[in-house]
Amino acid sequence: ALGRQHQLATIQLDFNQPEGFDLTCTNEEGEPERIVMLHCAVMGSHERFLSVYIEHTAGKFPVWNAPEQIRLITVNQENDTLDFAENVRQAARKLGLRAVVDNSNESVGKKIRAAEVAKVPYTLVLGEREIGGGDVTPRVRADLKVEGQEPAPRAMDEFLKTVANEAKSRVSKTSLQ
């Protein structure tokens, strides 16, 4: 994503482990001498791989791999709204999805921006209409959208099932249209 090249394989000279294992060899004068170990890893460490993957995707993980798949944004701090958001989060969790409720005191615009910066694939704004059983219109991260199509309003349970199916199928674009 950033146009960089990466090297994953490593070869290292290790001066510490031979000492820890008391590894020696006999030199040409017949005396014990500390050796140096040579390590070779074709792939490198898990951490190195993950850092390359994160950089390659620029943090825009596919839905199935995103640490947070859905951000639920409350429009106010009323108990009905907070309870509804928590119920949606639990319903998402039952389907194997990772959803987070943002019930902070920030404005809705700032909450939406925070979700965009965090590169969350789907964002739902929850208010009176959604609590009353109205359809939800998800905000979809730009790279997941199918060009020229915007997601249509849909029932909450239909939205959650669709996202769960996307995660399970490991799709690269949203199927919400």
mmCIF file with all atom_site columns, C-alpha atoms in Angstrom:
data_model
loop_
_atom_site.group_PDB
_atom_site.id
_atom_site.type_symbol
_atom_site.label_atom_id
_atom_site.label_alt_id
_atom_site.label_comp_id
_atom_site.label_asym_id
_atom_site.label_entity_id
_atom_site.label_seq_id
_atom_site.pdbx_PDB_ins_code
_atom_site.Cartn_x
_atom_site.Cartn_y
_atom_site.Cartn_z
_atom_site.occupancy
_atom_site.B_iso_or_equiv
_atom_site.pdbx_formal_charge
_atom_site.auth_seq_id
_atom_site.auth_comp_id
_atom_site.auth_asym_id
_atom_site.auth_atom_id
_atom_site.pdbx_PDB_model_num
ATOM 1   C CA . ALA A 1 1   ? 0.000   0.000   0.000  1.00 0.00 ? 1   ALA A CA 1
ATOM 2   C CA . LEU A 1 2   ? 2.898   2.337   0.690  1.00 0.00 ? 2   LEU A CA 1
ATOM 3   C CA . GLY A 1 3   ? 5.018   1.202   -2.261 1.00 0.00 ? 3   GLY A CA 1
ATOM 4   C CA . ARG A 1 4   ? 7.766   -0.279  -0.120 1.00 0.00 ? 4   ARG A CA 1
ATOM 5   C CA . GLN A 1 5   ? 9.669   -3.495  -0.607 1.00 0.00 ? 5   GLN A CA 1
ATOM 6   C CA . HIS A 1 6   ? 10.058  -5.915  2.271  1.00 0.00 ? 6   HIS A CA 1
ATOM 7   C CA . GLN A 1 7   ? 12.516  -8.584  3.207  1.00 0.00 ? 7   GLN A CA 1
ATOM 8   C CA . LEU A 1 8   ? 11.229  -11.352 5.446  1.00 0.00 ? 8   LEU A CA 1
ATOM 9   C CA . ALA A 1 9   ? 14.076  -13.873 5.511  1.00 0.00 ? 9   ALA A CA 1
ATOM 10  C CA . THR A 1 10  ? 16.875  -13.243 7.985  1.00 0.00 ? 10  THR A CA 1
ATOM 11  C CA . ILE A 1 11  ? 20.357  -14.532 8.696  1.00 0.00 ? 11  ILE A CA 1
ATOM 12  C CA . GLN A 1 12  ? 21.812  -13.572 12.068 1.00 0.00 ? 12  GLN A CA 1
ATOM 13  C CA . LEU A 1 13  ? 25.087  -13.995 13.897 1.00 0.00 ? 13  LEU A CA 1
ATOM 14  C CA . ASP A 1 14  ? 24.332  -14.861 17.521 1.00 0.00 ? 14  ASP A CA 1
ATOM 15  C CA . PHE A 1 15  ? 26.967  -14.274 20.180 1.00 0.00 ? 15  PHE A CA 1
ATOM 16  C CA . ASN A 1 16  ? 24.643  -14.752 23.187 1.00 0.00 ? 16  ASN A CA 1
ATOM 17  C CA . GLN A 1 17  ? 23.089  -18.212 22.834 1.00 0.00 ? 17  GLN A CA 1
ATOM 18  C CA . PRO A 1 18  ? 26.418  -20.079 22.534 1.00 0.00 ? 18  PRO A CA 1
ATOM 19  C CA . GLU A 1 19  ? 27.385  -18.570 25.874 1.00 0.00 ? 19  GLU A CA 1
ATOM 20  C CA . GLY A 1 20  ? 24.057  -19.555 27.423 1.00 0.00 ? 20  GLY A CA 1
ATOM 21  C CA . PHE A 1 21  ? 24.518  -23.166 26.304 1.00 0.00 ? 21  PHE A CA 1
ATOM 22  C CA . ASP A 1 22  ? 28.251  -23.131 27.063 1.00 0.00 ? 22  ASP A CA 1
ATOM 23  C CA . LEU A 1 23  ? 29.042  -24.049 23.454 1.00 0.00 ? 23  LEU A CA 1
ATOM 24  C CA . THR A 1 24  ? 32.715  -24.147 22.565 1.00 0.00 ? 24  THR A CA 1
ATOM 25  C CA . CYS A 1 25  ? 35.024  -25.672 19.996 1.00 0.00 ? 25  CYS A CA 1
ATOM 26  C CA . THR A 1 26  ? 38.729  -26.416 20.069 1.00 0.00 ? 26  THR A CA 1
ATOM 27  C CA . ASN A 1 27  ? 40.875  -23.951 18.165 1.00 0.00 ? 27  ASN A CA 1
ATOM 28  C CA . GLU A 1 28  ? 44.080  -24.710 16.270 1.00 0.00 ? 28  GLU A CA 1
ATOM 29  C CA . GLU A 1 29  ? 46.092  -24.353 19.480 1.00 0.00 ? 29  GLU A CA 1
ATOM 30  C CA . GLY A 1 30  ? 44.004  -27.018 21.225 1.00 0.00 ? 30  GLY A CA 1
ATOM 31  C CA . GLU A 1 31  ? 42.229  -24.534 23.527 1.00 0.00 ? 31  GLU A CA 1
ATOM 32  C CA . PRO A 1 32  ? 38.438  -24.214 24.000 1.00 0.00 ? 32  PRO A CA 1
ATOM 33  C CA . GLU A 1 33  ? 37.010  -21.206 22.217 1.00 0.00 ? 33  GLU A CA 1
ATOM 34  C CA . ARG A 1 34  ? 33.498  -19.727 22.256 1.00 0.00 ? 34  ARG A CA 1
ATOM 35  C CA . ILE A 1 35  ? 31.654  -20.238 18.968 1.00 0.00 ? 35  ILE A CA 1
ATOM 36  C CA . VAL A 1 36  ? 29.310  -17.932 17.103 1.00 0.00 ? 36  VAL A CA 1
ATOM 37  C CA . MET A 1 37  ? 25.922  -19.322 16.016 1.00 0.00 ? 37  MET A CA 1
ATOM 38  C CA . LEU A 1 38  ? 24.404  -18.637 12.640 1.00 0.00 ? 38  LEU A CA 1
ATOM 39  C CA . HIS A 1 39  ? 20.579  -18.419 12.608 1.00 0.00 ? 39  HIS A CA 1
ATOM 40  C CA . CYS A 1 40  ? 18.569  -18.556 9.429  1.00 0.00 ? 40  CYS A CA 1
ATOM 41  C CA . ALA A 1 41  ? 14.823  -17.993 9.191  1.00 0.00 ? 41  ALA A CA 1
ATOM 42  C CA . VAL A 1 42  ? 13.101  -18.243 5.837  1.00 0.00 ? 42  VAL A CA 1
ATOM 43  C CA . MET A 1 43  ? 10.004  -16.333 6.937  1.00 0.00 ? 43  MET A CA 1
ATOM 44  C CA . GLY A 1 44  ? 11.269  -14.348 9.904  1.00 0.00 ? 44  GLY A CA 1
ATOM 45  C CA . SER A 1 45  ? 9.347   -13.789 13.074 1.00 0.00 ? 45  SER A CA 1
ATOM 46  C CA . HIS A 1 46  ? 5.573   -13.667 13.364 1.00 0.00 ? 46  HIS A CA 1
ATOM 47  C CA . GLU A 1 47  ? 5.887   -10.069 14.443 1.00 0.00 ? 47  GLU A CA 1
ATOM 48  C CA . ARG A 1 48  ? 7.808   -9.161  11.289 1.00 0.00 ? 48  ARG A CA 1
ATOM 49  C CA . PHE A 1 49  ? 5.219   -10.892 9.119  1.00 0.00 ? 49  PHE A CA 1
ATOM 50  C CA . LEU A 1 50  ? 2.372   -9.077  10.864 1.00 0.00 ? 50  LEU A CA 1
ATOM 51  C CA . SER A 1 51  ? 4.089   -5.719  10.546 1.00 0.00 ? 51  SER A CA 1
ATOM 52  C CA . VAL A 1 52  ? 4.535   -6.286  6.806  1.00 0.00 ? 52  VAL A CA 1
ATOM 53  C CA . TYR A 1 53  ? 0.883   -7.377  6.482  1.00 0.00 ? 53  TYR A CA 1
ATOM 54  C CA . ILE A 1 54  ? -0.380  -4.339  8.372  1.00 0.00 ? 54  ILE A CA 1
ATOM 55  C CA . GLU A 1 55  ? 1.753   -2.045  6.247  1.00 0.00 ? 55  GLU A CA 1
ATOM 56  C CA . HIS A 1 56  ? 0.724   -3.833  3.037  1.00 0.00 ? 56  HIS A CA 1
ATOM 57  C CA . THR A 1 57  ? -2.971  -3.372  3.827  1.00 0.00 ? 57  THR A CA 1
ATOM 58  C CA . ALA A 1 58  ? -2.373  0.103   5.307  1.00 0.00 ? 58  ALA A CA 1
ATOM 59  C CA . GLY A 1 59  ? -4.455  -1.119  8.245  1.00 0.00 ? 59  GLY A CA 1
ATOM 60  C CA . LYS A 1 60  ? -7.494  -1.688  6.018  1.00 0.00 ? 60  LYS A CA 1
ATOM 61  C CA . PHE A 1 61  ? -8.073  -5.293  6.929  1.00 0.00 ? 61  PHE A CA 1
ATOM 62  C CA . PRO A 1 62  ? -10.670 -7.321  5.058  1.00 0.00 ? 62  PRO A CA 1
ATOM 63  C CA . VAL A 1 63  ? -13.890 -7.809  7.013  1.00 0.00 ? 63  VAL A CA 1
ATOM 64  C CA . TRP A 1 64  ? -13.002 -11.354 8.079  1.00 0.00 ? 64  TRP A CA 1
ATOM 65  C CA . ASN A 1 65  ? -9.661  -10.245 9.520  1.00 0.00 ? 65  ASN A CA 1
ATOM 66  C CA . ALA A 1 66  ? -10.547 -6.834  10.958 1.00 0.00 ? 66  ALA A CA 1
ATOM 67  C CA . PRO A 1 67  ? -10.119 -6.629  14.736 1.00 0.00 ? 67  PRO A CA 1
ATOM 68  C CA . GLU A 1 68  ? -13.291 -4.513  14.824 1.00 0.00 ? 68  GLU A CA 1
ATOM 69  C CA . GLN A 1 69  ? -15.800 -5.314  12.098 1.00 0.00 ? 69  GLN A CA 1
ATOM 70  C CA . ILE A 1 70  ? -18.696 -3.060  13.096 1.00 0.00 ? 70  ILE A CA 1
ATOM 71  C CA . ARG A 1 71  ? -18.723 0.247   15.002 1.00 0.00 ? 71  ARG A CA 1
ATOM 72  C CA . LEU A 1 72  ? -22.072 1.055   16.611 1.00 0.00 ? 72  LEU A CA 1
ATOM 73  C CA . ILE A 1 73  ? -22.432 4.810   17.143 1.00 0.00 ? 73  ILE A CA 1
ATOM 74  C CA . THR A 1 74  ? -25.082 6.105   19.535 1.00 0.00 ? 74  THR A CA 1
ATOM 75  C CA . VAL A 1 75  ? -26.620 9.513   18.787 1.00 0.00 ? 75  VAL A CA 1
ATOM 76  C CA . ASN A 1 76  ? -27.314 10.244  22.455 1.00 0.00 ? 76  ASN A CA 1
ATOM 77  C CA . GLN A 1 77  ? -26.757 8.970   25.983 1.00 0.00 ? 77  GLN A CA 1
ATOM 78  C CA . GLU A 1 78  ? -30.359 7.907   26.694 1.00 0.00 ? 78  GLU A CA 1
ATOM 79  C CA . ASN A 1 79  ? -30.844 4.501   28.286 1.00 0.00 ? 79  ASN A CA 1
ATOM 80  C CA . ASP A 1 80  ? -33.014 3.237   25.406 1.00 0.00 ? 80  ASP A CA 1
ATOM 81  C CA . THR A 1 81  ? -30.273 4.068   22.904 1.00 0.00 ? 81  THR A CA 1
ATOM 82  C CA . LEU A 1 82  ? -27.494 2.558   25.008 1.00 0.00 ? 82  LEU A CA 1
ATOM 83  C CA . ASP A 1 83  ? -29.520 -0.614  25.672 1.00 0.00 ? 83  ASP A CA 1
ATOM 84  C CA . PHE A 1 84  ? -30.345 -0.974  21.975 1.00 0.00 ? 84  PHE A CA 1
ATOM 85  C CA . ALA A 1 85  ? -26.698 -0.564  20.987 1.00 0.00 ? 85  ALA A CA 1
ATOM 86  C CA . GLU A 1 86  ? -25.643 -3.187  23.522 1.00 0.00 ? 86  GLU A CA 1
ATOM 87  C CA . ASN A 1 87  ? -28.320 -5.594  22.241 1.00 0.00 ? 87  ASN A CA 1
ATOM 88  C CA . VAL A 1 88  ? -27.057 -5.123  18.671 1.00 0.00 ? 88  VAL A CA 1
ATOM 89  C CA . ARG A 1 89  ? -23.478 -5.728  19.847 1.00 0.00 ? 89  ARG A CA 1
ATOM 90  C CA . GLN A 1 90  ? -24.540 -8.957  21.551 1.00 0.00 ? 90  GLN A CA 1
ATOM 91  C CA . ALA A 1 91  ? -26.489 -10.098 18.469 1.00 0.00 ? 91  ALA A CA 1
ATOM 92  C CA . ALA A 1 92  ? -23.398 -9.451  16.346 1.00 0.00 ? 92  ALA A CA 1
ATOM 93  C CA . ARG A 1 93  ? -21.249 -11.389 18.784 1.00 0.00 ? 93  ARG A CA 1
ATOM 94  C CA . LYS A 1 94  ? -23.615 -14.380 18.618 1.00 0.00 ? 94  LYS A CA 1
ATOM 95  C CA . LEU A 1 95  ? -22.979 -14.429 14.860 1.00 0.00 ? 95  LEU A CA 1
ATOM 96  C CA . GLY A 1 96  ? -19.225 -14.409 15.448 1.00 0.00 ? 96  GLY A CA 1
ATOM 97  C CA . LEU A 1 97  ? -18.761 -10.726 14.631 1.00 0.00 ? 97  LEU A CA 1
ATOM 98  C CA . ARG A 1 98  ? -16.622 -8.191  16.480 1.00 0.00 ? 98  ARG A CA 1
ATOM 99  C CA . ALA A 1 99  ? -18.612 -5.032  17.183 1.00 0.00 ? 99  ALA A CA 1
ATOM 100 C CA . VAL A 1 100 ? -17.823 -2.094  19.452 1.00 0.00 ? 100 VAL A CA 1
ATOM 101 C CA . VAL A 1 101 ? -20.260 0.476   20.846 1.00 0.00 ? 101 VAL A CA 1
ATOM 102 C CA . ASP A 1 102 ? -19.123 4.112   20.790 1.00 0.00 ? 102 ASP A CA 1
ATOM 103 C CA . ASN A 1 103 ? -21.314 5.774   23.406 1.00 0.00 ? 103 ASN A CA 1
ATOM 104 C CA . SER A 1 104 ? -18.867 8.589   24.116 1.00 0.00 ? 104 SER A CA 1
ATOM 105 C CA . ASN A 1 105 ? -20.009 12.184  24.580 1.00 0.00 ? 105 ASN A CA 1
ATOM 106 C CA . GLU A 1 106 ? -18.434 13.228  21.264 1.00 0.00 ? 106 GLU A CA 1
ATOM 107 C CA . SER A 1 107 ? -20.593 14.503  18.419 1.00 0.00 ? 107 SER A CA 1
ATOM 108 C CA . VAL A 1 108 ? -21.877 11.945  15.918 1.00 0.00 ? 108 VAL A CA 1
ATOM 109 C CA . GLY A 1 109 ? -19.599 13.472  13.273 1.00 0.00 ? 109 GLY A CA 1
ATOM 110 C CA . LYS A 1 110 ? -16.531 12.989  15.460 1.00 0.00 ? 110 LYS A CA 1
ATOM 111 C CA . LYS A 1 111 ? -17.574 9.406   16.222 1.00 0.00 ? 111 LYS A CA 1
ATOM 112 C CA . ILE A 1 112 ? -17.954 8.673   12.503 1.00 0.00 ? 112 ILE A CA 1
ATOM 113 C CA . ARG A 1 113 ? -14.549 10.225  11.828 1.00 0.00 ? 113 ARG A CA 1
ATOM 114 C CA . ALA A 1 114 ? -12.984 8.121   14.605 1.00 0.00 ? 114 ALA A CA 1
ATOM 115 C CA . ALA A 1 115 ? -14.412 4.967   12.997 1.00 0.00 ? 115 ALA A CA 1
ATOM 116 C CA . GLU A 1 116 ? -13.012 6.038   9.618  1.00 0.00 ? 116 GLU A CA 1
ATOM 117 C CA . VAL A 1 117 ? -9.569  6.706   11.097 1.00 0.00 ? 117 VAL A CA 1
ATOM 118 C CA . ALA A 1 118 ? -9.667  3.295   12.814 1.00 0.00 ? 118 ALA A CA 1
ATOM 119 C CA . LYS A 1 119 ? -10.542 1.800   9.396  1.00 0.00 ? 119 LYS A CA 1
ATOM 120 C CA . VAL A 1 120 ? -13.563 -0.089  10.711 1.00 0.00 ? 120 VAL A CA 1
ATOM 121 C CA . PRO A 1 121 ? -15.285 -1.851  7.777  1.00 0.00 ? 121 PRO A CA 1
ATOM 122 C CA . TYR A 1 122 ? -18.887 -1.044  8.808  1.00 0.00 ? 122 TYR A CA 1
ATOM 123 C CA . THR A 1 123 ? -20.373 1.750   10.899 1.00 0.00 ? 123 THR A CA 1
ATOM 124 C CA . LEU A 1 124 ? -23.970 2.049   12.066 1.00 0.00 ? 124 LEU A CA 1
ATOM 125 C CA . VAL A 1 125 ? -25.441 5.212   13.565 1.00 0.00 ? 125 VAL A CA 1
ATOM 126 C CA . LEU A 1 126 ? -28.124 4.233   16.069 1.00 0.00 ? 126 LEU A CA 1
ATOM 127 C CA . GLY A 1 127 ? -30.899 6.628   17.048 1.00 0.00 ? 127 GLY A CA 1
ATOM 128 C CA . GLU A 1 128 ? -34.661 6.764   17.592 1.00 0.00 ? 128 GLU A CA 1
ATOM 129 C CA . ARG A 1 129 ? -35.523 5.521   14.079 1.00 0.00 ? 129 ARG A CA 1
ATOM 130 C CA . GLU A 1 130 ? -33.364 2.399   14.455 1.00 0.00 ? 130 GLU A CA 1
ATOM 131 C CA . ILE A 1 131 ? -34.670 1.721   17.967 1.00 0.00 ? 131 ILE A CA 1
ATOM 132 C CA . GLY A 1 132 ? -38.229 1.968   16.647 1.00 0.00 ? 132 GLY A CA 1
ATOM 133 C CA . GLY A 1 133 ? -37.583 -0.933  14.299 1.00 0.00 ? 133 GLY A CA 1
ATOM 134 C CA . GLY A 1 134 ? -36.580 1.121   11.291 1.00 0.00 ? 134 GLY A CA 1
ATOM 135 C CA . ASP A 1 135 ? -34.034 -0.062  8.797  1.00 0.00 ? 135 ASP A CA 1
ATOM 136 C CA . VAL A 1 136 ? -30.342 0.716   9.168  1.00 0.00 ? 136 VAL A CA 1
ATOM 137 C CA . THR A 1 137 ? -28.148 2.185   6.465  1.00 0.00 ? 137 THR A CA 1
ATOM 138 C CA . PRO A 1 138 ? -24.579 1.070   7.094  1.00 0.00 ? 138 PRO A CA 1
ATOM 139 C CA . ARG A 1 139 ? -21.584 3.233   6.293  1.00 0.00 ? 139 ARG A CA 1
ATOM 140 C CA . VAL A 1 140 ? -19.109 1.065   4.380  1.00 0.00 ? 140 VAL A CA 1
ATOM 141 C CA . ARG A 1 141 ? -15.357 1.685   4.285  1.00 0.00 ? 141 ARG A CA 1
ATOM 142 C CA . ALA A 1 142 ? -14.516 3.063   0.826  1.00 0.00 ? 142 ALA A CA 1
ATOM 143 C CA . ASP A 1 143 ? -12.222 0.231   -0.317 1.00 0.00 ? 143 ASP A CA 1
ATOM 144 C CA . LEU A 1 144 ? -14.940 -2.364  0.385  1.00 0.00 ? 144 LEU A CA 1
ATOM 145 C CA . LYS A 1 145 ? -17.607 -0.678  -1.722 1.00 0.00 ? 145 LYS A CA 1
ATOM 146 C CA . VAL A 1 146 ? -18.556 -1.919  -5.155 1.00 0.00 ? 146 VAL A CA 1
ATOM 147 C CA . GLU A 1 147 ? -17.967 1.022   -7.493 1.00 0.00 ? 147 GLU A CA 1
ATOM 148 C CA . GLY A 1 148 ? -21.093 3.027   -8.204 1.00 0.00 ? 148 GLY A CA 1
ATOM 149 C CA . GLN A 1 149 ? -23.193 1.310   -5.552 1.00 0.00 ? 149 GLN A CA 1
ATOM 150 C CA . GLU A 1 150 ? -24.282 2.496   -2.143 1.00 0.00 ? 150 GLU A CA 1
ATOM 151 C CA . PRO A 1 151 ? -25.738 0.171   0.488  1.00 0.00 ? 151 PRO A CA 1
ATOM 152 C CA . ALA A 1 152 ? -29.518 0.322   0.721  1.00 0.00 ? 152 ALA A CA 1
ATOM 153 C CA . PRO A 1 153 ? -31.396 0.470   4.020  1.00 0.00 ? 153 PRO A CA 1
ATOM 154 C CA . ARG A 1 154 ? -32.102 -2.957  5.478  1.00 0.00 ? 154 ARG A CA 1
ATOM 155 C CA . ALA A 1 155 ? -33.341 -4.634  8.632  1.00 0.00 ? 155 ALA A CA 1
ATOM 156 C CA . MET A 1 156 ? -30.775 -4.912  11.422 1.00 0.00 ? 156 MET A CA 1
ATOM 157 C CA . ASP A 1 157 ? -30.823 -8.724  11.527 1.00 0.00 ? 157 ASP A CA 1
ATOM 158 C CA . GLU A 1 158 ? -30.394 -8.888  7.736  1.00 0.00 ? 158 GLU A CA 1
ATOM 159 C CA . PHE A 1 159 ? -27.391 -6.533  7.965  1.00 0.00 ? 159 PHE A CA 1
ATOM 160 C CA . LEU A 1 160 ? -25.738 -8.606  10.694 1.00 0.00 ? 160 LEU A CA 1
ATOM 161 C CA . LYS A 1 161 ? -26.319 -11.887 8.841  1.00 0.00 ? 161 LYS A CA 1
ATOM 162 C CA . THR A 1 162 ? -24.904 -10.414 5.628  1.00 0.00 ? 162 THR A CA 1
ATOM 163 C CA . VAL A 1 163 ? -21.745 -9.192  7.367  1.00 0.00 ? 163 VAL A CA 1
ATOM 164 C CA . ALA A 1 164 ? -21.364 -12.546 9.142  1.00 0.00 ? 164 ALA A CA 1
ATOM 165 C CA . ASN A 1 165 ? -21.631 -14.303 5.772  1.00 0.00 ? 165 ASN A CA 1
ATOM 166 C CA . GLU A 1 166 ? -19.048 -11.934 4.262  1.00 0.00 ? 166 GLU A CA 1
ATOM 167 C CA . ALA A 1 167 ? -16.655 -12.654 7.117  1.00 0.00 ? 167 ALA A CA 1
ATOM 168 C CA . LYS A 1 168 ? -17.190 -16.393 6.801  1.00 0.00 ? 168 LYS A CA 1
ATOM 169 C CA . SER A 1 169 ? -16.762 -16.309 3.009  1.00 0.00 ? 169 SER A CA 1
ATOM 170 C CA . ARG A 1 170 ? -13.733 -13.982 3.208  1.00 0.00 ? 170 ARG A CA 1
ATOM 171 C CA . VAL A 1 171 ? -14.997 -11.685 0.481  1.00 0.00 ? 171 VAL A CA 1
ATOM 172 C CA . SER A 1 172 ? -12.973 -8.666  -0.621 1.00 0.00 ? 172 SER A CA 1
ATOM 173 C CA . LYS A 1 173 ? -15.933 -6.380  -1.418 1.00 0.00 ? 173 LYS A CA 1
ATOM 174 C CA . THR A 1 174 ? -19.195 -5.757  0.376  1.00 0.00 ? 174 THR A CA 1
ATOM 175 C CA . SER A 1 175 ? -22.316 -7.572  -0.728 1.00 0.00 ? 175 SER A CA 1
ATOM 176 C CA . LEU A 1 176 ? -24.513 -4.836  0.768  1.00 0.00 ? 176 LEU A CA 1
ATOM 177 C CA . GLN A 1 177 ? -26.288 -3.050  -2.100 1.00 0.00 ? 177 GLN A CA 1
#
